[in-house]
CSV table of C-alpha atoms in Angstrom, one decimal:
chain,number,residue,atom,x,y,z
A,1,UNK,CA,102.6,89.5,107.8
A,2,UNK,CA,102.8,92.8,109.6
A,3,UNK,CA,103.7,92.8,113.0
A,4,UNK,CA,103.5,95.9,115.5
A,5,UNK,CA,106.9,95.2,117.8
A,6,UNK,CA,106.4,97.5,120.8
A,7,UNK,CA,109.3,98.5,122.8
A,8,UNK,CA,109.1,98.2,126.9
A,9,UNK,CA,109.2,101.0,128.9
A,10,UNK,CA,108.9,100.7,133.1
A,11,UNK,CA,106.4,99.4,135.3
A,12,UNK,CA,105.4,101.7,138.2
A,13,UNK,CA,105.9,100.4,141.7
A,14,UNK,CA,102.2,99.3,141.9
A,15,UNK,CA,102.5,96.6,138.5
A,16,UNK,CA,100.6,99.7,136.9
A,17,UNK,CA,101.6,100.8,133.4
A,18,UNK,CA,103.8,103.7,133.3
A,19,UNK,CA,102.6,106.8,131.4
A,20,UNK,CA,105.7,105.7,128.7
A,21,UNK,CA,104.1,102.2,128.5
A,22,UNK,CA,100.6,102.7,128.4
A,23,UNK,CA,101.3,105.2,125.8
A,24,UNK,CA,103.6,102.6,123.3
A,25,UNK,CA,100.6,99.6,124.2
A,26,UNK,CA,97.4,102.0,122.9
A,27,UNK,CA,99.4,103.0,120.2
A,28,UNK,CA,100.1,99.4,119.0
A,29,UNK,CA,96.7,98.4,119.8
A,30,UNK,CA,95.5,101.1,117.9
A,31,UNK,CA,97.1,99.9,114.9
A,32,UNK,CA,96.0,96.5,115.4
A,33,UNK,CA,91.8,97.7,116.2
A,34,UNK,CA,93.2,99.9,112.4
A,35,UNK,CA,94.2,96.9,110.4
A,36,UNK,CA,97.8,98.3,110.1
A,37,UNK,CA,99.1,95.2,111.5
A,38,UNK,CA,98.1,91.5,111.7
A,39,UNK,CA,99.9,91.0,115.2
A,40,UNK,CA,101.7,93.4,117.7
A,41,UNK,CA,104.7,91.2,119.2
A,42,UNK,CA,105.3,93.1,123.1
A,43,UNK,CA,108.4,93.5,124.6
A,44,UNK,CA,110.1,93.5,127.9
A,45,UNK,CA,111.1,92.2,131.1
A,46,UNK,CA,110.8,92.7,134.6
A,47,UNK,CA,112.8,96.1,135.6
A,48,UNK,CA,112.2,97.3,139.4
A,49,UNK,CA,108.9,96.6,139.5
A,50,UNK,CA,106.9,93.1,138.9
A,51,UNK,CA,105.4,92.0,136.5
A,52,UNK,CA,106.8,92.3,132.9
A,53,UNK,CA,106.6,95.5,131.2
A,54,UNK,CA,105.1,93.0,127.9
A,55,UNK,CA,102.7,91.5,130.5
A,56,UNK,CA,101.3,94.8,131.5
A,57,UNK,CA,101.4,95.9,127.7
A,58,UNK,CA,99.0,92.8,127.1
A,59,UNK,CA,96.4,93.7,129.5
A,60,UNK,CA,95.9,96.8,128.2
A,61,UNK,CA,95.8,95.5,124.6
A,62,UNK,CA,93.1,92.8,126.0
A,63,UNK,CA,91.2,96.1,127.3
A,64,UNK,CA,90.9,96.9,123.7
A,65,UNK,CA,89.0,93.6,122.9
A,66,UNK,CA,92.2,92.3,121.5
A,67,UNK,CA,92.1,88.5,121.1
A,68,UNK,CA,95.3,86.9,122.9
A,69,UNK,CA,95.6,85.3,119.9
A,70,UNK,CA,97.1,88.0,118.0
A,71,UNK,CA,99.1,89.2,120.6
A,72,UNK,CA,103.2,87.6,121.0
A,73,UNK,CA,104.9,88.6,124.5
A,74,UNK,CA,108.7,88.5,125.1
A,75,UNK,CA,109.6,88.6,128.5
A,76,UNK,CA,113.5,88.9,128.8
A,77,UNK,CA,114.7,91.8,127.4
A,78,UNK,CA,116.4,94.5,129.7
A,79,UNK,CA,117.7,96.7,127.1
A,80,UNK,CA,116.4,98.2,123.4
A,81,UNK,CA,118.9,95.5,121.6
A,82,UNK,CA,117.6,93.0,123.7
A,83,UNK,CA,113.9,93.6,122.7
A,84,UNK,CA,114.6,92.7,118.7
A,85,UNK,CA,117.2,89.9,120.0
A,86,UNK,CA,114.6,88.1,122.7
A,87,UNK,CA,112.0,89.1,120.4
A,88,UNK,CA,113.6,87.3,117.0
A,89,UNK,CA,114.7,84.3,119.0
A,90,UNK,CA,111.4,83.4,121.1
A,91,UNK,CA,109.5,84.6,117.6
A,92,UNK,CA,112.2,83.8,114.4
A,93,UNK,CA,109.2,84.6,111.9
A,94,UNK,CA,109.0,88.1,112.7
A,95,UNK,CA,112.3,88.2,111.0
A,96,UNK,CA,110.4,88.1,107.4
A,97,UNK,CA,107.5,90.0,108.3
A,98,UNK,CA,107.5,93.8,107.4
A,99,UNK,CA,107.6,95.6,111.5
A,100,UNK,CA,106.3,98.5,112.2
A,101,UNK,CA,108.4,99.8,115.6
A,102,UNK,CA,105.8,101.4,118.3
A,103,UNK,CA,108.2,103.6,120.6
A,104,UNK,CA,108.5,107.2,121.3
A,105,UNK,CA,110.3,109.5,119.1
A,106,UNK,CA,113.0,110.3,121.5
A,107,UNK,CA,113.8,106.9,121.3
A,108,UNK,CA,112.9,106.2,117.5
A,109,UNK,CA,116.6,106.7,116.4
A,110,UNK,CA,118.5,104.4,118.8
A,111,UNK,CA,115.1,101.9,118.0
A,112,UNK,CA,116.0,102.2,113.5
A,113,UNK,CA,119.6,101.6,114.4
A,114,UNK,CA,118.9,98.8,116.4
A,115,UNK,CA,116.6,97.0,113.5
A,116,UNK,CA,119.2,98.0,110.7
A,117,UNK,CA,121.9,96.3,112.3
A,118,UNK,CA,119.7,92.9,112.5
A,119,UNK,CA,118.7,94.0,108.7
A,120,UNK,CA,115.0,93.5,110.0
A,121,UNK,CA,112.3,95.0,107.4
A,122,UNK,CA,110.7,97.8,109.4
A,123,UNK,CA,109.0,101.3,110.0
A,124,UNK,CA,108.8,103.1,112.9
A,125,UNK,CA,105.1,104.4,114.7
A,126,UNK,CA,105.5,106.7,117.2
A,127,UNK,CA,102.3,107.7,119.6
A,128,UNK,CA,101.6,111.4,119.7
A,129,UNK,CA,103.5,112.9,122.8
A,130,UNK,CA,100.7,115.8,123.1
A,131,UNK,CA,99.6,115.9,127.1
A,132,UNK,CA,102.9,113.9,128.4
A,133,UNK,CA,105.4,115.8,131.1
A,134,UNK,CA,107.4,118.2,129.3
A,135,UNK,CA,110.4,118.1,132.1
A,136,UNK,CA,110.4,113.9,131.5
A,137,UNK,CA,110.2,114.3,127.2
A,138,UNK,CA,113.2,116.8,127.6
A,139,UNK,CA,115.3,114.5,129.7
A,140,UNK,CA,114.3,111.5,127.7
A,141,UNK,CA,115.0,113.2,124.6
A,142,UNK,CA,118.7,114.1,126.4
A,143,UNK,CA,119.2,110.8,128.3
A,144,UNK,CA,119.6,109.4,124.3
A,145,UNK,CA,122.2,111.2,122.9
A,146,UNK,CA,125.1,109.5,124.8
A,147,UNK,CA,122.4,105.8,124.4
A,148,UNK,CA,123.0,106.8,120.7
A,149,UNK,CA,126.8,107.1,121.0
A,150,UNK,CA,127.3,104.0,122.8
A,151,UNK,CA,124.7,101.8,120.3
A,152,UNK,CA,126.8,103.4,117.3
A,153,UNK,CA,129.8,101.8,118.9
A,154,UNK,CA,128.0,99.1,120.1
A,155,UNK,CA,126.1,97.7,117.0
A,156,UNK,CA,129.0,97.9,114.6
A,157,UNK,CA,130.1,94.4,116.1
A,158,UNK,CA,126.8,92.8,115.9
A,159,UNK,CA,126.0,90.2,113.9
A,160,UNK,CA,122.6,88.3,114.7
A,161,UNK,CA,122.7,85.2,113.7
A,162,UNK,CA,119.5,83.5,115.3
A,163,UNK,CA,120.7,83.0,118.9
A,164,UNK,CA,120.8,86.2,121.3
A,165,UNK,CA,123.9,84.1,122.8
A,166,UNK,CA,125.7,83.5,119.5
A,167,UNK,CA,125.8,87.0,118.8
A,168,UNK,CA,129.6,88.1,117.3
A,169,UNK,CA,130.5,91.0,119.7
């Protein structure tokens, strides 16, 4: 099976999508409406602002005529690591299925590290950035290089093992 995993991004103050999220949700619906993918699995929790960033990602992907159905939400993640953990544990069969990532590319790298560590079968899809705030996509693109120092670190002691808690740090 092939299964879009979007990664969260924030929920304005409102419960409104932010421009990052909305972004990552038509892009995996997009895939979906395409027949790239079988499923798109959404990810994330609650950050400052109610309610999850996967809940808001599944209303826009219902806007789209999207059947529930098809659509997995994981709810707990705060982090990118946590997305693939929260998302492997509440979903273990996306571990066989061939994933196709759906973030931005600033955040593609840290994203492939993340799923080559858990030796998930994957791809990454990012949505065009044409039209999106210049002075945000620069200080994303520079809040990732120490993100992608620390995960290097970070994800050389992880071993996933089917229980976000049994993890070997």
């Amino acid at each position: 099976m092939r299964t879009a995993i979007m990664l969260g991004a924030a929920v304005g103050p409102n419960g409104l999508a932010s421009p990052t999220l909305e972004r990552r949700a038509k892009h995996a619906a997009a895939l979906y409406l395409d027949g790239q993918v079988d499923r798109i699995l959404l990810t994330g929790g609650i950050g400052q602002n109610p309610p999850s960033e996967a809940h808001v990602a599944a209303q826009i992907c219902y806007s789209f005529g999207i059947n529930p159905s098809n659509v997995l939400l994981e709810e707990n993640a705060q982090t990118t690591l946590e997305n693939f953990v929260c998302a492997l544990d509440q979903h273990p069969s996306i571990q066989w299925d061939q994933l196709i990532i759906v973030t931005d590319k600033y955040h593609a790298l840290r994203a492939s590290m993340t799923a080559r560590a858990l030796r998930l079968n994957y791809k990454t899809d990012c949505p065009p950035l044409k039209g999106s705030n210049r002075r945000k996509i620069i200080k994303s693109y520079l809040r990732e290089i120490p993100a992608i120092l620390f995960y290097a670190v970070k994800l050389r002691s992880i071993s996933y093992n089917g229980d976000m808690n049994r993890r070997a740090t």
